[in-house]
Amino acid sequence: MSVYIINYFKSPIKFLWDLSMKMKLLLTVGTCLVLWSVMLVSFSNVFKHHLLGAIVNGSNDSDKPRDKLLEGLLTADFDEDSCLSRYQSSLYRKPSPYKPSQYLVSKLRSYEKLHQRCGPDTEAYKQATKNLGHDDENYANKSVGECKYIVWVAVYGLGNRILTLASVFLYALLTERVVLVDQSKDISDLFCEPFPGTSWLLPNEFPLMNQIDGYDKGYSRCYGTMLKNQTINSTSIPPHLYLHILHDSRDEDKMFFCQKDQTMMNKVPWLIVKANVYFVPSLWFNPTFQTELMKLFPQKETVFYHLARYLFHPTNQVWGMVTRSYDAYLSRADETLGIQVRVFSRRAGYLQHVMNQIVACTQREKLLPGLATHESQVTNTSRSKKLKAVLVTSLYPEYSNNLKNMYWERPTSTGDIIEVYQPSGERFQQTDKKLHDQKALAEMYLLSLTDNTVTSARSTFGYVAHSLGGLKPWLLYQPTRGKTPDPPCVRAVSMEPCFLTPPTHGCGAKKRTNSAKVVPFVRHCEDLWHDGLKLFDDTKDEL
């Protein structure tokens, strides 16, 4: 300080000049540092944004704008915050090779307008339900003009419900009916509303609400029963019919979709449906439906894939479960594998032969590496190690625990790192318990986000997961007599779900004619040993 005072008295002008220059230099340096800091923060944010895009999409092409409307499949008429999954799901998936047809997109927009005109709280709906509870044989002739309805009643497990609701919606598209869904279960806790400006929930004041749970094959207005008893004709149209499309359905129940049946059924204002099977493949047996279906789905094996992405958007609570699990366990992996284990056995739980089957399938199909032994060391030491994340879904945690221990205790023959994760293991199916069903839906969705899947034969849970993801899974054959099947699994040719209990014949075919021979693209399922029906794009001979 004393030096500055002496310099000031010696030459005050020079001193002030030097001080001024030093102040300018300090200000310049300070300004540069601030600007540099801002640039660093900005660069960091941009880098993090691009990195997140690359991690979530599994691609370096993060500059490409995401297609949140899925090639026009979705409408932009929703508030994004009310249902985050609707427009965010594209962030977590790779670009789809399966594009919806413009005809399907147009049909969905037309349906949305129909639902807005005829849905709950509209004058059309009020008029249509006004006398529904009364036993009036002339009711159908008094019904409101264009508005016809099909009511989906929730039965059986979540996988069954999702498959059947997609089936019922497709039938509604083909017949210009309005879908209303039973909300007495937990559907509104699982899925957002799919149609803008209206609701698909059946109002609790619906006149038949207290009756529909009791409908079965013995109900006097069950269509199959009326056909069997010859108590239905084109001159006496009932106000409603019940369709029984369950695993115990008779052929009379399963043939509701045929052309001759539709002629009469189109006059019935209300259809009530209970189903636990994916009956879409049989709709192609109706020549009129088939013509329309080919325009809607030029790629036949994409029916459920497109309908599910349009209809089923997890609520924010379920979506939070999905994204937290994905970010924590799947997003950092080089490859992801989903394994879904469903045990169809009187002695449920962990079964060693099922564990052996999982290992045999995943290693034989090169989905997971083998283990290094004392005699053979890791073979690929020259390349960088891959991180493979394995997502296991099962009621029983022992399958994932054993797999985890197997890859923890010994190195892989390839040097790859295997991480195994199971979100839940609740041991018992608890259908209609809110949190249990929400976890189940989250796990289905997580499986659909993996690169490859291995799923159990006959499992509707597995069918939903791989079809929603547009994946052709490896299907684990159902074991018999407590033994591991050989081969343990088969690669699916089609990503469509399987209709587990189809009709024995087509609409125009003789009884007992194999229904898998009616049309070339509806054939037996790969995992059922010449049983079930599913859609295929190719028309090759029976597998």
Coordinates of C-alpha atoms in Angstrom, one line a residue:
M1 CA 0.0 0.0 0.0
S2 CA 2.9 2.4 0.9
V3 CA 4.4 1.8 -2.6
Y4 CA 1.2 3.0 -4.3
I5 CA 1.1 6.2 -2.1
I6 CA 4.8 7.0 -2.9
N7 CA 4.2 6.5 -6.6
Y8 CA 1.1 8.7 -6.4
F9 CA 3.1 11.6 -5.0
K10 CA 6.0 11.1 -7.5
S11 CA 3.8 11.1 -10.6
P12 CA 0.0 11.3 -10.0
I13 CA -1.0 11.3 -13.7
K14 CA 1.2 8.2 -14.5
F15 CA -0.1 6.5 -11.4
L16 CA -3.8 7.0 -12.3
W17 CA -3.1 5.8 -15.9
D18 CA -1.5 2.6 -14.6
L19 CA -4.3 2.0 -12.2
S20 CA -6.9 2.6 -15.0
M21 CA -5.2 0.1 -17.3
K22 CA -5.0 -2.6 -14.5
M23 CA -8.7 -2.1 -13.8
K24 CA -9.6 -2.6 -17.4
L25 CA -7.4 -5.7 -17.6
L26 CA -9.1 -7.1 -14.5
L27 CA -12.6 -6.3 -15.9
T28 CA -11.7 -7.9 -19.3
V29 CA -10.3 -11.1 -17.6
G30 CA -13.4 -11.2 -15.3
T31 CA -15.8 -10.8 -18.2
C32 CA -14.0 -13.5 -20.2
L33 CA -14.2 -15.9 -17.2
V34 CA -17.9 -15.3 -16.8
L35 CA -18.6 -15.8 -20.5
W36 CA -16.5 -19.0 -20.5
S37 CA -18.4 -20.3 -17.5
V38 CA -21.7 -19.6 -19.2
M39 CA -20.4 -21.4 -22.3
L40 CA -19.3 -24.4 -20.3
V41 CA -22.7 -24.7 -18.5
S42 CA -24.5 -24.4 -21.9
F43 CA -22.2 -27.0 -23.5
S44 CA -22.7 -29.2 -20.5
N45 CA -26.5 -29.0 -20.8
V46 CA -26.4 -29.6 -24.5
F47 CA -24.1 -32.6 -24.0
K48 CA -26.3 -34.0 -21.3
H49 CA -29.4 -33.6 -23.5
H50 CA -27.7 -35.4 -26.4
L51 CA -26.3 -38.1 -24.1
L52 CA -29.8 -38.7 -22.6
G53 CA -31.2 -39.0 -26.0
A54 CA -28.6 -41.5 -27.0
I55 CA -29.0 -43.5 -23.9
V56 CA -32.8 -43.6 -24.0
N57 CA -33.1 -44.2 -27.7
G58 CA -30.1 -46.5 -27.9
S59 CA -28.8 -44.5 -30.9
N60 CA -26.3 -41.9 -31.6
D61 CA -28.8 -40.2 -33.9
S62 CA -30.1 -38.0 -31.1
D63 CA -30.5 -34.9 -33.3
K64 CA -33.4 -36.6 -35.1
P65 CA -36.7 -35.4 -33.7
R66 CA -38.7 -38.0 -32.0
D67 CA -42.1 -39.1 -33.4
K68 CA -44.3 -38.8 -30.4
L69 CA -47.5 -39.3 -32.5
L70 CA -46.2 -42.7 -33.8
E71 CA -46.6 -42.0 -37.6
G72 CA -50.1 -40.5 -37.0
L73 CA -51.4 -43.4 -34.9
L74 CA -52.0 -41.0 -32.0
T75 CA -53.8 -37.7 -32.0
A76 CA -52.2 -34.6 -30.6
D77 CA -55.5 -33.6 -28.9
F78 CA -54.4 -34.6 -25.3
D79 CA -52.7 -32.6 -22.5
E80 CA -49.3 -34.2 -22.3
D81 CA -48.9 -33.9 -18.5
S82 CA -52.2 -35.7 -17.8
C83 CA -50.7 -38.9 -19.3
L84 CA -46.9 -38.8 -19.7
S85 CA -46.6 -42.2 -21.3
R86 CA -48.7 -41.3 -24.3
Y87 CA -46.2 -39.0 -25.9
Q88 CA -43.0 -40.0 -24.0
S89 CA -43.0 -43.7 -25.0
S90 CA -41.1 -43.0 -28.2
L91 CA -38.1 -41.8 -26.1
Y92 CA -37.6 -45.3 -24.8
R93 CA -38.0 -47.2 -28.0
K94 CA -35.9 -47.6 -31.2
P95 CA -37.5 -46.4 -34.4
S96 CA -40.2 -48.9 -35.4
P97 CA -39.9 -50.7 -38.8
Y98 CA -43.7 -51.2 -38.6
K99 CA -45.7 -48.3 -39.9
P100 CA -49.5 -48.0 -39.5
S101 CA -51.4 -47.8 -42.7
Q102 CA -53.0 -44.5 -43.6
Y103 CA -56.3 -46.3 -43.8
L104 CA -55.9 -47.3 -40.1
V105 CA -55.0 -43.8 -39.1
S106 CA -58.1 -42.4 -40.9
K107 CA -60.3 -45.1 -39.3
L108 CA -59.1 -44.2 -35.8
R109 CA -59.8 -40.5 -36.4
S110 CA -63.3 -41.4 -37.6
Y111 CA -63.8 -43.7 -34.6
E112 CA -62.8 -40.9 -32.2
K113 CA -65.5 -38.6 -33.7
L114 CA -68.1 -41.4 -33.4
H115 CA -67.2 -42.0 -29.7
Q116 CA -67.5 -38.2 -29.0
R117 CA -71.0 -38.3 -30.6
C118 CA -72.2 -41.5 -28.8
G119 CA -70.1 -41.8 -25.7
P120 CA -71.2 -41.3 -22.0
D121 CA -73.1 -38.1 -21.2
T122 CA -74.2 -37.5 -24.8
E123 CA -77.8 -37.3 -25.7
A124 CA -77.3 -40.3 -28.0
Y125 CA -76.1 -42.4 -25.0
K126 CA -78.9 -41.3 -22.7
Q127 CA -81.5 -42.2 -25.3
A128 CA -79.9 -45.5 -26.0
T129 CA -80.0 -46.5 -22.3
K130 CA -83.4 -45.0 -21.6
N131 CA -85.4 -48.2 -21.8
L132 CA -82.5 -50.8 -21.9
G133 CA -83.4 -52.2 -18.5
H134 CA -86.9 -53.0 -19.6
D135 CA -87.8 -56.3 -21.3
D136 CA -89.2 -54.7 -24.4
E137 CA -88.9 -56.9 -27.6
N138 CA -89.4 -53.8 -29.8
Y139 CA -86.7 -51.8 -28.1
A140 CA -84.1 -52.5 -30.9
N141 CA -86.5 -50.9 -33.4
K142 CA -86.7 -47.8 -31.2
S143 CA -83.0 -47.4 -30.7
V144 CA -81.0 -44.3 -31.6
G145 CA -79.8 -44.1 -35.2
E146 CA -76.1 -44.5 -35.7
C147 CA -75.1 -45.4 -32.1
K148 CA -74.5 -49.0 -31.4
Y149 CA -72.5 -50.2 -28.4
I150 CA -70.3 -53.1 -27.3
V151 CA -69.5 -53.4 -23.5
W152 CA -66.3 -55.1 -22.4
V153 CA -66.6 -56.8 -19.0
A154 CA -63.3 -57.3 -17.1
V155 CA -62.6 -61.0 -16.3
Y156 CA -59.5 -63.1 -15.5
G157 CA -55.9 -61.7 -15.3
L158 CA -54.4 -58.5 -16.7
G159 CA -52.8 -60.2 -19.7
N160 CA -56.2 -61.7 -20.7
R161 CA -57.9 -58.3 -20.2
I162 CA -55.5 -56.4 -22.4
L163 CA -55.7 -59.0 -25.2
T164 CA -59.4 -59.2 -25.2
L165 CA -60.0 -55.4 -25.0
A166 CA -57.8 -55.0 -28.1
S167 CA -59.9 -57.7 -29.8
V168 CA -63.2 -56.1 -28.8
F169 CA -62.0 -52.7 -30.0
L170 CA -61.0 -54.1 -33.4
Y171 CA -64.4 -55.7 -33.7
A172 CA -65.9 -52.3 -32.9
L173 CA -63.9 -50.7 -35.6
L174 CA -65.2 -53.3 -38.1
T175 CA -68.8 -52.9 -37.1
E176 CA -68.9 -49.2 -36.2
R177 CA -69.8 -49.8 -32.6
V178 CA -68.8 -47.7 -29.6
V179 CA -66.6 -49.5 -27.0
L180 CA -67.4 -49.0 -23.3
V181 CA -65.3 -50.7 -20.7
D182 CA -66.3 -52.0 -17.3
Q183 CA -64.8 -49.7 -14.6
S184 CA -65.8 -51.8 -11.6
K185 CA -62.2 -53.3 -11.6
D186 CA -59.0 -51.2 -11.7
I187 CA -58.8 -50.2 -15.4
S188 CA -58.7 -46.4 -14.6
D189 CA -55.7 -47.0 -12.3
L190 CA -53.8 -48.7 -15.1
F191 CA -54.6 -46.9 -18.3
C192 CA -55.2 -43.3 -19.4
E193 CA -58.3 -42.5 -21.5
P194 CA -57.5 -43.4 -25.2
F195 CA -60.1 -41.2 -26.9
P196 CA -59.9 -37.4 -26.8
G197 CA -62.8 -35.3 -25.5
T198 CA -64.8 -38.2 -24.1
S199 CA -64.5 -41.4 -21.9
W200 CA -64.4 -45.1 -22.6
L201 CA -65.6 -45.9 -19.1
L202 CA -69.0 -47.5 -18.8
P203 CA -71.0 -45.2 -16.4
N204 CA -71.9 -46.8 -13.0
E205 CA -75.5 -45.9 -13.7
F206 CA -75.6 -48.3 -16.7
P207 CA -79.0 -50.1 -16.5
L208 CA -77.5 -53.6 -16.7
M209 CA -74.6 -52.9 -14.4
N210 CA -75.9 -55.0 -11.5
Q211 CA -76.5 -58.0 -13.9
I212 CA -73.6 -58.3 -16.2
D213 CA -71.2 -59.9 -13.7
G214 CA -73.6 -62.9 -13.6
Y215 CA -73.9 -63.4 -17.3
D216 CA -72.7 -66.8 -18.5
K217 CA -73.5 -69.6 -21.0
G218 CA -76.8 -70.2 -19.2
Y219 CA -78.1 -66.7 -19.6
S220 CA -81.2 -66.6 -21.8
R221 CA -79.7 -63.9 -24.0
C222 CA -76.3 -65.5 -24.5
Y223 CA -75.9 -65.6 -28.3
G224 CA -74.4 -69.1 -28.4
T225 CA -77.3 -70.5 -26.3
M226 CA -79.9 -68.8 -28.4
L227 CA -78.3 -70.3 -31.5
K228 CA -78.1 -73.7 -30.0
N229 CA -81.8 -73.6 -28.9
Q230 CA -82.9 -71.9 -32.1
T231 CA -84.5 -69.1 -30.2
I232 CA -83.2 -66.2 -32.3
N233 CA -84.3 -65.0 -35.6
S234 CA -84.2 -61.8 -37.8
T235 CA -87.7 -60.8 -37.0
S236 CA -87.4 -60.6 -33.2
I237 CA -84.4 -58.5 -32.3
P238 CA -83.5 -58.4 -28.6
P239 CA -82.3 -55.1 -27.0
H240 CA -79.0 -56.7 -26.1
L241 CA -77.0 -59.9 -26.5
Y242 CA -74.3 -61.5 -24.4
L243 CA -71.2 -62.9 -26.2
H244 CA -69.4 -65.6 -24.2
I245 CA -65.9 -65.8 -25.7
L246 CA -64.1 -67.6 -22.9
H247 CA -61.9 -70.7 -22.8
D248 CA -65.0 -72.8 -22.2
S249 CA -66.9 -71.4 -25.1
R250 CA -68.8 -73.7 -27.5
D251 CA -68.4 -73.4 -31.2
E252 CA -71.8 -71.6 -31.3
D253 CA -70.3 -68.9 -29.1
K254 CA -67.1 -68.6 -31.1
M255 CA -68.9 -68.2 -34.4
F256 CA -70.5 -64.9 -33.6
F257 CA -68.2 -63.1 -36.1
C258 CA -69.4 -65.1 -39.2
Q259 CA -71.2 -63.2 -42.0
K260 CA -74.6 -64.8 -41.6
D261 CA -74.5 -64.1 -37.8
Q262 CA -73.4 -60.5 -38.4
T263 CA -76.4 -59.8 -40.6
M264 CA -78.7 -60.3 -37.6
M265 CA -76.3 -59.0 -34.9
N266 CA -75.8 -55.7 -36.6
K267 CA -79.4 -54.9 -35.7
V268 CA -78.8 -55.4 -31.9
P269 CA -78.0 -52.1 -30.2
W270 CA -76.1 -53.4 -27.3
L271 CA -73.6 -56.3 -27.1
I272 CA -72.1 -57.3 -23.8
V273 CA -68.9 -59.3 -24.0
K274 CA -66.9 -61.5 -21.6
A275 CA -63.7 -62.8 -23.1
N276 CA -60.4 -64.1 -21.9
V277 CA -58.9 -65.0 -25.3
Y278 CA -57.4 -63.0 -28.2
F279 CA -60.0 -63.8 -30.8
V280 CA -58.6 -61.5 -33.5
P281 CA -57.4 -64.3 -35.8
S282 CA -60.9 -65.7 -36.2
L283 CA -62.2 -62.3 -37.5
W284 CA -60.3 -62.9 -40.7
F285 CA -62.6 -65.9 -41.4
N286 CA -65.4 -63.4 -42.3
P287 CA -64.9 -62.4 -46.0
T288 CA -66.3 -58.9 -45.4
F289 CA -64.1 -58.4 -42.3
Q290 CA -61.1 -59.8 -44.2
T291 CA -61.3 -57.2 -47.0
E292 CA -61.4 -54.4 -44.4
L293 CA -58.7 -55.9 -42.3
M294 CA -56.3 -56.2 -45.2
K295 CA -56.7 -52.5 -45.8
L296 CA -56.2 -51.7 -42.1
F297 CA -53.3 -54.0 -41.6
P298 CA -51.3 -54.8 -44.8
Q299 CA -48.7 -56.3 -42.4
K300 CA -51.0 -58.9 -40.8
E301 CA -48.8 -59.6 -37.8
T302 CA -48.9 -56.0 -36.6
V303 CA -52.6 -56.0 -35.5
F304 CA -52.0 -56.1 -31.8
Y305 CA -48.8 -54.0 -32.0
H306 CA -50.6 -51.0 -33.5
L307 CA -53.8 -51.4 -31.5
A308 CA -51.9 -51.7 -28.2
R309 CA -49.8 -48.6 -28.9
Y310 CA -53.0 -46.7 -29.7
L311 CA -55.1 -47.9 -26.8
F312 CA -52.9 -48.7 -23.8
H313 CA -51.1 -45.8 -22.2
P314 CA -50.0 -46.5 -18.6
T315 CA -51.1 -43.9 -16.0
N316 CA -48.5 -41.6 -14.6
Q317 CA -48.1 -43.7 -11.5
V318 CA -47.4 -46.8 -13.6
W319 CA -45.2 -44.9 -16.1
G320 CA -43.1 -43.7 -13.1
M321 CA -42.4 -47.3 -12.2
V322 CA -41.4 -48.0 -15.8
T323 CA -39.1 -45.1 -16.3
R324 CA -37.4 -45.4 -12.9
S325 CA -36.6 -49.1 -13.5
Y326 CA -35.5 -48.4 -17.1
D327 CA -33.2 -45.6 -16.1
A328 CA -31.7 -47.5 -13.2
Y329 CA -31.2 -50.9 -14.8
L330 CA -31.6 -51.0 -18.5
S331 CA -30.5 -47.6 -20.0
R332 CA -26.7 -48.1 -19.5
A333 CA -26.5 -51.6 -21.0
D334 CA -25.1 -52.4 -24.4
E335 CA -27.7 -55.1 -24.8
T336 CA -30.9 -55.9 -23.0
L337 CA -32.8 -59.2 -22.6
G338 CA -36.2 -59.8 -21.1
I339 CA -37.1 -63.2 -19.6
Q340 CA -40.7 -63.9 -18.6
V341 CA -41.3 -67.0 -16.5
R342 CA -44.9 -68.4 -16.0
V343 CA -45.2 -71.8 -14.4
F344 CA -48.3 -73.8 -15.4
S345 CA -48.1 -76.5 -12.8
R346 CA -50.1 -77.8 -9.9
R347 CA -46.9 -77.4 -7.8
A348 CA -46.3 -73.7 -8.5
G349 CA -43.1 -72.0 -7.4
Y350 CA -39.4 -72.6 -8.3
L351 CA -38.9 -75.7 -10.4
Q352 CA -35.4 -76.8 -11.3
H353 CA -36.3 -78.2 -14.7
V354 CA -37.7 -74.8 -15.7
M355 CA -34.5 -73.1 -14.5
N356 CA -32.5 -75.6 -16.6
Q357 CA -34.8 -74.8 -19.6
I358 CA -34.2 -71.1 -19.3
V359 CA -30.4 -71.5 -19.2
A360 CA -30.5 -74.0 -22.1
C361 CA -32.6 -71.7 -24.3
T362 CA -30.7 -68.5 -23.6
Q363 CA -27.3 -70.1 -24.1
R364 CA -28.2 -72.3 -27.1
E365 CA -29.7 -69.3 -28.9
K366 CA -26.7 -67.1 -28.0
L367 CA -28.8 -64.7 -26.0
L368 CA -26.6 -65.1 -23.0
P369 CA -23.0 -66.3 -23.0
G370 CA -21.8 -69.5 -21.4
L371 CA -19.6 -69.7 -18.4
A372 CA -15.8 -70.0 -18.4
T373 CA -14.4 -73.1 -16.8
H374 CA -11.1 -73.9 -15.2
E375 CA -10.0 -75.5 -18.5
S376 CA -11.2 -72.8 -20.9
Q377 CA -10.5 -69.2 -20.0
V378 CA -12.3 -66.2 -21.4
T379 CA -11.9 -66.3 -25.1
N380 CA -12.5 -62.7 -26.3
T381 CA -9.9 -60.7 -24.3
S382 CA -9.1 -58.4 -27.3
R383 CA -12.4 -56.6 -27.5
S384 CA -14.1 -54.3 -25.0
K385 CA -16.5 -56.0 -22.6
K386 CA -20.2 -55.6 -23.2
L387 CA -22.7 -55.0 -20.4
K388 CA -25.8 -57.1 -20.9
A389 CA -28.8 -56.3 -18.7
V390 CA -31.3 -59.1 -18.1
L391 CA -34.8 -58.2 -16.9
V392 CA -36.6 -61.2 -15.3
T393 CA -40.3 -61.1 -14.6
S394 CA -41.9 -63.9 -12.5
L395 CA -44.0 -64.4 -9.4
Y396 CA -41.0 -66.2 -8.0
P397 CA -37.6 -64.5 -7.3
E398 CA -35.6 -67.7 -7.3
Y399 CA -35.2 -67.8 -11.1
S400 CA -33.5 -64.4 -11.3
N401 CA -31.5 -65.1 -8.1
N402 CA -30.1 -68.3 -9.5
L403 CA -29.3 -66.6 -12.8
K404 CA -27.6 -63.7 -11.0
N405 CA -25.5 -66.0 -8.8
M406 CA -24.5 -68.1 -11.8
Y407 CA -23.0 -65.0 -13.6
W408 CA -21.6 -63.6 -10.4
E409 CA -19.7 -66.7 -9.2
R410 CA -18.0 -67.4 -12.6
P411 CA -16.9 -65.2 -15.5
T412 CA -18.5 -65.5 -18.9
S413 CA -16.7 -67.2 -21.7
T414 CA -16.9 -64.0 -23.8
G415 CA -15.8 -61.7 -21.0
D416 CA -19.2 -59.9 -21.1
I417 CA -20.7 -58.5 -17.9
I418 CA -24.2 -59.8 -17.1
E419 CA -26.5 -57.9 -14.7
V420 CA -29.7 -59.5 -13.7
Y421 CA -32.7 -57.5 -12.3
Q422 CA -36.2 -58.5 -11.2
P423 CA -38.6 -55.7 -10.3
S424 CA -40.9 -57.8 -8.1
G425 CA -41.6 -61.3 -7.0
E426 CA -45.0 -61.5 -5.3
R427 CA -45.4 -65.3 -5.4
F428 CA -49.1 -65.2 -5.8
Q429 CA -51.2 -63.6 -8.6
Q430 CA -53.5 -61.0 -7.0
T431 CA -55.7 -59.8 -9.8
D432 CA -57.8 -56.7 -9.0
K433 CA -55.4 -55.5 -6.3
K434 CA -54.4 -52.1 -7.5
L435 CA -50.7 -52.1 -6.7
H436 CA -50.2 -55.7 -7.9
D437 CA -51.8 -55.0 -11.2
Q438 CA -49.9 -51.7 -11.6
K439 CA -46.6 -53.6 -11.0
A440 CA -47.7 -56.3 -13.5
L441 CA -48.4 -53.7 -16.2
A442 CA -45.1 -51.9 -15.5
E443 CA -43.2 -55.2 -16.0
M444 CA -45.1 -56.0 -19.2
Y445 CA -44.0 -52.6 -20.5
L446 CA -40.4 -53.0 -19.4
L447 CA -40.2 -56.4 -21.2
S448 CA -41.5 -54.7 -24.3
L449 CA -38.5 -52.2 -24.1
T450 CA -35.8 -54.9 -24.2
D451 CA -33.9 -55.9 -27.3
N452 CA -34.9 -59.5 -27.2
T453 CA -37.3 -61.5 -25.1
V454 CA -37.8 -65.1 -23.9
T455 CA -41.4 -65.8 -22.8
S456 CA -43.4 -68.8 -21.6
A457 CA -45.7 -70.7 -23.9
R458 CA -49.4 -70.0 -23.4
S459 CA -48.7 -66.9 -21.2
T460 CA -51.0 -63.9 -22.1
F461 CA -48.6 -61.8 -20.0
G462 CA -45.8 -62.8 -22.3
Y463 CA -47.9 -62.3 -25.4
V464 CA -48.7 -58.7 -24.4
A465 CA -45.1 -57.9 -23.7
H466 CA -43.5 -59.1 -26.9
S467 CA -46.3 -57.9 -29.1
L468 CA -46.3 -54.4 -27.6
G469 CA -42.6 -54.2 -28.3
G470 CA -42.8 -55.4 -31.9
L471 CA -40.6 -58.4 -30.9
K472 CA -40.5 -61.9 -32.1
P473 CA -39.6 -63.8 -28.9
W474 CA -38.1 -67.1 -28.1
L475 CA -41.0 -69.1 -26.7
L476 CA -40.3 -71.6 -23.9
Y477 CA -42.1 -74.8 -24.6
Q478 CA -44.4 -75.9 -21.8
P479 CA -42.7 -78.7 -19.8
T480 CA -44.4 -82.1 -19.4
R481 CA -43.8 -84.7 -16.7
G482 CA -41.4 -82.4 -14.9
K483 CA -38.8 -82.6 -17.6
T484 CA -37.0 -79.9 -19.6
P485 CA -38.2 -79.9 -23.2
D486 CA -35.7 -80.6 -26.0
P487 CA -35.5 -78.3 -27.8
P488 CA -36.1 -75.9 -24.9
C489 CA -37.6 -73.1 -27.0
V490 CA -38.6 -72.0 -30.5
R491 CA -38.2 -68.6 -32.2
A492 CA -41.5 -67.1 -33.1
V493 CA -42.1 -66.4 -36.8
S494 CA -44.9 -63.9 -36.0
M495 CA -45.1 -61.3 -33.2
E496 CA -48.8 -61.6 -32.9
P497 CA -50.4 -63.1 -29.8
C498 CA -52.0 -66.6 -29.9
F499 CA -55.7 -67.3 -29.8
L500 CA -55.5 -70.2 -27.4
T501 CA -58.9 -71.8 -27.8
P502 CA -60.1 -71.0 -31.3
P503 CA -63.2 -72.4 -33.2
T504 CA -62.6 -75.8 -34.8
H505 CA -63.6 -74.6 -38.2
G506 CA -64.2 -71.4 -40.3
C507 CA -67.4 -69.7 -41.2
G508 CA -68.1 -71.6 -44.4
A509 CA -66.2 -74.8 -43.6
K510 CA -67.6 -78.1 -42.5
K511 CA -67.4 -78.9 -38.8
R512 CA -64.2 -80.5 -37.6
T513 CA -62.3 -79.0 -40.6
N514 CA -59.0 -77.7 -39.2
S515 CA -59.5 -74.0 -38.7
A516 CA -55.7 -73.5 -39.3
K517 CA -56.4 -74.4 -43.0
V518 CA -59.1 -71.9 -43.7
V519 CA -56.9 -69.0 -44.8
P520 CA -53.1 -69.3 -45.5
F521 CA -52.1 -66.6 -43.1
V522 CA -54.0 -67.9 -40.0
R523 CA -52.2 -70.9 -38.7
H524 CA -51.3 -72.8 -35.6
C525 CA -49.2 -71.1 -32.9
E526 CA -45.5 -72.0 -32.7
D527 CA -45.6 -72.8 -29.0
L528 CA -48.7 -75.0 -28.8
W529 CA -47.7 -78.1 -30.8
H530 CA -50.4 -77.8 -33.6
D531 CA -53.0 -75.9 -31.6
G532 CA -54.2 -72.4 -31.2
L533 CA -54.4 -69.8 -34.0
K534 CA -52.3 -66.7 -34.9
L535 CA -51.7 -64.4 -37.7
F536 CA -48.7 -64.6 -40.0
D537 CA -47.4 -62.3 -42.7
D538 CA -46.1 -65.2 -44.9
T539 CA -48.3 -67.9 -46.4
K540 CA -45.9 -70.8 -46.1
D541 CA -47.0 -74.3 -45.3
E542 CA -47.8 -75.3 -41.7
L543 CA -44.8 -75.0 -39.4

